[in-house]
Coordinates of C-alpha atoms in Angstrom, one line a residue:
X847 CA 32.4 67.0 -12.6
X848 CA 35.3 64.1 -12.2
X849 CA 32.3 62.1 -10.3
X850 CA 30.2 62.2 -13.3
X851 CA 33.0 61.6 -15.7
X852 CA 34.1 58.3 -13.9
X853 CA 30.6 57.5 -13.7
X854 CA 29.8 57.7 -17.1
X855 CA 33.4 55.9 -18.1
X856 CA 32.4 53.1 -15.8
X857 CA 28.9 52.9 -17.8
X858 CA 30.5 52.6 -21.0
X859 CA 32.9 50.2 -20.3
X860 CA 30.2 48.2 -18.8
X861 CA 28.1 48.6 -22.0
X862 CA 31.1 47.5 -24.2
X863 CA 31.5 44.1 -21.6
X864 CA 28.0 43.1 -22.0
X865 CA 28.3 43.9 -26.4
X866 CA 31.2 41.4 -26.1
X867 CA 29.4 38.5 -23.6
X868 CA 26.8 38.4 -26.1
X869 CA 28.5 38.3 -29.3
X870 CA 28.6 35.3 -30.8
X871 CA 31.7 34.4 -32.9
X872 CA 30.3 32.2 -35.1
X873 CA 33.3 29.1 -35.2
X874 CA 30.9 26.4 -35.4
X875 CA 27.2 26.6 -37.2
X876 CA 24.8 24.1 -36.3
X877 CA 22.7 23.5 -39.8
X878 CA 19.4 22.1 -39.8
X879 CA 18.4 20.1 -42.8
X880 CA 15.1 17.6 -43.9
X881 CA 17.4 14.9 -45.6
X882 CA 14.6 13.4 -47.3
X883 CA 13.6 16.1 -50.4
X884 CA 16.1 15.0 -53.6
X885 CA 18.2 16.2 -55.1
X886 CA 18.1 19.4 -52.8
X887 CA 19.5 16.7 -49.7
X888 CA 18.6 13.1 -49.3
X889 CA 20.1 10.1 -47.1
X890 CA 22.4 7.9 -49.8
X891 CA 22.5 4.2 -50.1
X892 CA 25.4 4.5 -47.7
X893 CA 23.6 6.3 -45.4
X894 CA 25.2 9.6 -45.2
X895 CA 23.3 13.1 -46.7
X896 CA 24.1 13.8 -50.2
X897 CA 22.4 16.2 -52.8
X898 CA 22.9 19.8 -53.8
X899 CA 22.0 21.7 -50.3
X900 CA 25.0 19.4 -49.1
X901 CA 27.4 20.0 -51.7
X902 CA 26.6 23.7 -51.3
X903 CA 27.1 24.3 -47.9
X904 CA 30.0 23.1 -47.5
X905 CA 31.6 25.9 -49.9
X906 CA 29.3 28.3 -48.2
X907 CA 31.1 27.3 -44.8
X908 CA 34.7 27.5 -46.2
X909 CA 33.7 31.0 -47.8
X910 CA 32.2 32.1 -44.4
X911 CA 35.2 30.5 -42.3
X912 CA 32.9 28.5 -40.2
X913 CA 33.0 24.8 -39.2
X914 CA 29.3 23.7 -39.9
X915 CA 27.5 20.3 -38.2
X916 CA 24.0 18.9 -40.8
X917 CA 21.3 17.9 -38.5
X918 CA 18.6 16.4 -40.1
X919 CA 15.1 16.3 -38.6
X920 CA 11.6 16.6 -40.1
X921 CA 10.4 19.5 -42.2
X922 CA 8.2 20.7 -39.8
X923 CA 10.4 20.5 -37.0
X924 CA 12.9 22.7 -38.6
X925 CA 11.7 26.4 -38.2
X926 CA 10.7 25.5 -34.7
X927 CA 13.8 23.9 -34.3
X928 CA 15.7 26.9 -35.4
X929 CA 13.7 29.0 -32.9
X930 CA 14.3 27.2 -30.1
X931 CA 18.3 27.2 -30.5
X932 CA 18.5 23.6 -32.1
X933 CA 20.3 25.0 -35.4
X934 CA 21.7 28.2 -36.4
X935 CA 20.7 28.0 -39.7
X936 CA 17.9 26.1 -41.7
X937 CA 18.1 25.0 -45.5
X938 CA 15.9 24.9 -48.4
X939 CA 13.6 27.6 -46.9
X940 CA 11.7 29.2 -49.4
X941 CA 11.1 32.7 -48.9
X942 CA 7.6 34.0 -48.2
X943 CA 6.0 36.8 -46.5
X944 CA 4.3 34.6 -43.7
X945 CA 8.2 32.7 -42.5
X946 CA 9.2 36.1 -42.6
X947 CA 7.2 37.0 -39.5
X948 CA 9.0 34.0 -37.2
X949 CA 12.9 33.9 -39.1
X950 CA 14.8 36.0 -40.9
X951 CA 16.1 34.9 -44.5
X952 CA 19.7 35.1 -46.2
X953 CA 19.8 36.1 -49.9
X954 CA 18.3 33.4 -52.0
X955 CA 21.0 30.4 -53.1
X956 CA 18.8 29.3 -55.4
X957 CA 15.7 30.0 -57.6
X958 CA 13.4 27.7 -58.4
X959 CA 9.7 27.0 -59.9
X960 CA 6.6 24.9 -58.3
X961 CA 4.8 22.3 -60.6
X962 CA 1.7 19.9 -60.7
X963 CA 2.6 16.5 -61.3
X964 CA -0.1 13.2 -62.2
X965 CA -0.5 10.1 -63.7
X966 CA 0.3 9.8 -67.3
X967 CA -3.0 7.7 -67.7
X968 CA -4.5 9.7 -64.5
X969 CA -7.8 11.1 -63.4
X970 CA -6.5 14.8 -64.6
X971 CA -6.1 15.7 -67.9
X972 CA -3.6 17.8 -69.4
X973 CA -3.3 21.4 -67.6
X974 CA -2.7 24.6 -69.3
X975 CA 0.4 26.2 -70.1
X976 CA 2.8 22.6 -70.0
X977 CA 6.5 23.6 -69.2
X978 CA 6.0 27.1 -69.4
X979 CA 6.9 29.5 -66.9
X980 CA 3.9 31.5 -65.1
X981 CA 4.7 34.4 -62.7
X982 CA 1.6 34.5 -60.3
X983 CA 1.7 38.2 -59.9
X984 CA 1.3 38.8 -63.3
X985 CA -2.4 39.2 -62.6
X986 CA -4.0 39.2 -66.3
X987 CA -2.0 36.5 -67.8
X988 CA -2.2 34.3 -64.8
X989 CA -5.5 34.6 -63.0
X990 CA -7.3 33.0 -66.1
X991 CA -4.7 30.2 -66.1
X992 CA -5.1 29.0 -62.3
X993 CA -8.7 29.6 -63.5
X994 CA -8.7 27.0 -65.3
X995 CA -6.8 24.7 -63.3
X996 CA -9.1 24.8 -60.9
X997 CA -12.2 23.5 -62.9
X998 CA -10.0 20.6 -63.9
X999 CA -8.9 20.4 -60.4
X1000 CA -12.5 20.6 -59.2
X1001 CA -13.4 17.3 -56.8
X1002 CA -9.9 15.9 -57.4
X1003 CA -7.4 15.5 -54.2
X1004 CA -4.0 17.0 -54.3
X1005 CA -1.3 15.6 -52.4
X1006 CA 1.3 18.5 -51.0
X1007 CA 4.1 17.9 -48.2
X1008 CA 2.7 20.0 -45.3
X1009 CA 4.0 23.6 -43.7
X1010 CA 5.1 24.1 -47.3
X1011 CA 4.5 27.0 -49.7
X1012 CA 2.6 24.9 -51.9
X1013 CA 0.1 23.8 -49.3
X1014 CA -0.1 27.5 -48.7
X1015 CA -0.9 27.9 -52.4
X1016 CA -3.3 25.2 -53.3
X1017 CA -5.5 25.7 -50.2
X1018 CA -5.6 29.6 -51.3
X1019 CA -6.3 29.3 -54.7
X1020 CA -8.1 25.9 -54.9
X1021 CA -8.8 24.8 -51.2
X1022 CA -13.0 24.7 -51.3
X1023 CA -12.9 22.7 -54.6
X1024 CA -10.3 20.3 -53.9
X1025 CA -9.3 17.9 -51.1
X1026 CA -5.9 18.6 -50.0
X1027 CA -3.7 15.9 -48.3
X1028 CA -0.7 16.6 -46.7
X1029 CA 2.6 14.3 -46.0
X1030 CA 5.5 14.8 -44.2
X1031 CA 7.8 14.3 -47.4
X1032 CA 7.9 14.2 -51.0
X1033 CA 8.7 10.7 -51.9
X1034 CA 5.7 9.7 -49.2
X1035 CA 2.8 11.4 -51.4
X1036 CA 4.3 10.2 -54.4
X1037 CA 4.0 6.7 -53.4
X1038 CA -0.3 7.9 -52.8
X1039 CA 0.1 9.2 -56.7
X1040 CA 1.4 6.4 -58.5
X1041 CA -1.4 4.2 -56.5
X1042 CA -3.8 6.1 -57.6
X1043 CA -4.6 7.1 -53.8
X1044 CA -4.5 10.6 -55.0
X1045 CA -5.3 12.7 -58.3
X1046 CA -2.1 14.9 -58.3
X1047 CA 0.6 16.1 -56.6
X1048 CA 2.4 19.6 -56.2
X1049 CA 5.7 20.9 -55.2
X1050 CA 9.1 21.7 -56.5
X1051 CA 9.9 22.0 -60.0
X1052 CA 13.6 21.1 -59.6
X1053 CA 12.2 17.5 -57.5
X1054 CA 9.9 17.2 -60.0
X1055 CA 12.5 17.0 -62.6
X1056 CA 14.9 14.4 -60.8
X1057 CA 12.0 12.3 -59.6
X1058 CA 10.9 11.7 -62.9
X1059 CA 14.3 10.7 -64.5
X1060 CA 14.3 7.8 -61.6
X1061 CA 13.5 4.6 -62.6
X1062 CA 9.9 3.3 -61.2
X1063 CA 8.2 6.8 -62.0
X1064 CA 8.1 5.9 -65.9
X1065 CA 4.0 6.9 -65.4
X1066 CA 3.9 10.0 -63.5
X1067 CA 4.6 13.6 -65.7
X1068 CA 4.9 17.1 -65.0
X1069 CA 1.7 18.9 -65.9
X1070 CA 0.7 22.8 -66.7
X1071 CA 2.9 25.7 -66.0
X1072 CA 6.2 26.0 -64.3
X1073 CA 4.9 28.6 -61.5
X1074 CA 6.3 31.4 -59.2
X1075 CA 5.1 34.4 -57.3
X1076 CA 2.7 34.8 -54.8
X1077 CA 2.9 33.0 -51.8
X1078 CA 5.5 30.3 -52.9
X1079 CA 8.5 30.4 -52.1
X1080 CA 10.6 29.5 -55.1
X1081 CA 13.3 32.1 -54.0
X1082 CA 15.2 29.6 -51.6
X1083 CA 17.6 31.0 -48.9
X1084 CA 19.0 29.8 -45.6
X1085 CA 16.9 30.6 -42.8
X1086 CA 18.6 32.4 -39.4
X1087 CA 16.8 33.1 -35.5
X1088 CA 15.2 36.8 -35.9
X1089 CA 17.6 39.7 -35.1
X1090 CA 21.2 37.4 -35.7
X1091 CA 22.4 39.6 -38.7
X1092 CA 26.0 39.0 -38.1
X1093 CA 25.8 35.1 -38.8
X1094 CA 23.1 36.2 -41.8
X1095 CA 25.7 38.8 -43.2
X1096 CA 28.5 36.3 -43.5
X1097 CA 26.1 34.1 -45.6
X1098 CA 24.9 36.6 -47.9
X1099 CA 28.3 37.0 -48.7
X1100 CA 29.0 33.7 -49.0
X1101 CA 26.2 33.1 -51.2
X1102 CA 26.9 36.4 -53.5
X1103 CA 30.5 34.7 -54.1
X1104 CA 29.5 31.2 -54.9
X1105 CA 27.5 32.6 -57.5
X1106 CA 29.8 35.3 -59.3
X1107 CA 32.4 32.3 -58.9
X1108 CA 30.1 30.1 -60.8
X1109 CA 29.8 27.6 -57.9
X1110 CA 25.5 27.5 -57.7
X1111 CA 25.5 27.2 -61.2
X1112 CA 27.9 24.2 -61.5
X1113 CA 26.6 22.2 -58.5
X1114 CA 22.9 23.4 -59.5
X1115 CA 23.0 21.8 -62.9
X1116 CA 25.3 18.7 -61.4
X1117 CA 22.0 18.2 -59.5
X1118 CA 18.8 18.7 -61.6
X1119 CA 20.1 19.7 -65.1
X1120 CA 19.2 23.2 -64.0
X1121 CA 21.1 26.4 -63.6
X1122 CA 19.5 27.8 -60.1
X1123 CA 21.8 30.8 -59.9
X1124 CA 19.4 33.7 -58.0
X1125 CA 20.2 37.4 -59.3
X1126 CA 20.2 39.6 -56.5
X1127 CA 18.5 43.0 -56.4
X1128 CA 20.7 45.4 -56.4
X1129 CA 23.0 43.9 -58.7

């Protein structure tokens, strides 16, 4: 009887060393960022990474008592990145079902919309809906809608930075009647639009809004509805490895703060003129 006793207080002392080897404690956060989609994060005219994602997580850091490091590196990289124990943490990671199967998501730190933009003198007239907000699941009001964005779209090519929700969406809803080209950034396919290299582009409402109130995009315009649901990922959330809920849990609450305290509204509308504040289920 003492024999099995010692043995099993051996075993659980054993079990407790190996919880504590692989805890992590979490004092340093390695955060992996594009650095080229404004005003979420871009690279300044001094060279250092500005924009609301940056602003943000530094407050998110102080409220989770971590010292974070921004690495920047190419959109695609990031989630493969993240996996292979680059960064701890990914930004500006919209939340869909299909990144759900390789990362595991915070709660949202922002909500956002997806819109179409073209030439004001374009190939593509005037889409449906302009400025108003159109929740893809809402089958009846919206199916009629894409509808008819999608005869207007019909032969035209759309421009849509790759691994992106919005790829996702205009290859599922209008892939075998338009010609989809895909860029490893923003800025990059608008350069194809405004040369007329392209018919339209799509992708985040909030860019949309502060590339347009740049100088040297006087003849590009948002066009049709302000979209969410379905496969886009408007709701956007930092990104963590599958199964590391302890770093995730600090940055939910985080997050939950900086929004009751009125800090993702403030920087939010500092940014795009927007208030991106999520509400969280629950709540």
């Amino acid at each position: 009887m003492k024999k099995k006793l010692l043995l099993a207080i051996i075993a659980a002392a054993l079990s407790c060393t190996g919880t504590a080897a692989n805890a992590k404690d979490w004092t340093h956060v390695k955060v992996g960022i594009e650095g080229a989609f404004p005003p979420w994060n871009m690279i300044d005219s001094g060279g250092k990474l500005s924009g609301f994602d940056v602003d943000l997580i530094q407050d998110l850091c102080t409220r989770a008592k971590v010292e974070c490091e921004l690495i920047t590196g190419e959109w695609t990289s990031l989630i493969p990145s993240l996996n292979a124990g680059k960064f701890d943490l990914v930004m500006t990671l919209g939340i869909n079902e299909k990144r759900k199967q390789v990362v595991d998501f915070t709660v949202p730190y922002a909500s956002g919309v997806a819109s179409f933009l073209t030439l004001k003198d374009g190939t593509v007239a005037a889409l449906p809906m302009i400025g108003t907000r159109l929740n893809l699941n809402d089958h009846p009001k919206a199916d009629p809608v894409m509808a008819e964005i999608g005869k207007e779209l019909k032969g035209k090519s759309v421009g849509v930075v790759g691994s992106t929700s919005q790829e996702q969406l205009i290859q599922s809803y209008f892939g075998n009647a338009v010609t989809v080209r895909t860029y490893k950034s923003s800025p990059e396919r608008d350069l194809d639009l405004k040369a007329g290299r392209i018919d339209a582009g799509f992708d985040s409402g909030v860019y949309a809004t502060s590339m347009l109130a740049k100088p040297g995009n006087e003849d590009l315009q948002m066009s049709g509805p302000l979209i969410k649901g379905a496969m886009l990922a408007t709701e956007v959330a930092l990104g963590t490895r599958k199964g590391e809920a302890d770093l995730r849990e600090k940055f939910d609450a985080a997050i939950k703060s900086a929004a009751e305290a009125g800090v993702i509204k403030t920087l939010s509308e500092k940014w795009s003129k927007l208030d991106l504040t999520p509400t969280f289920s629950g709540n």
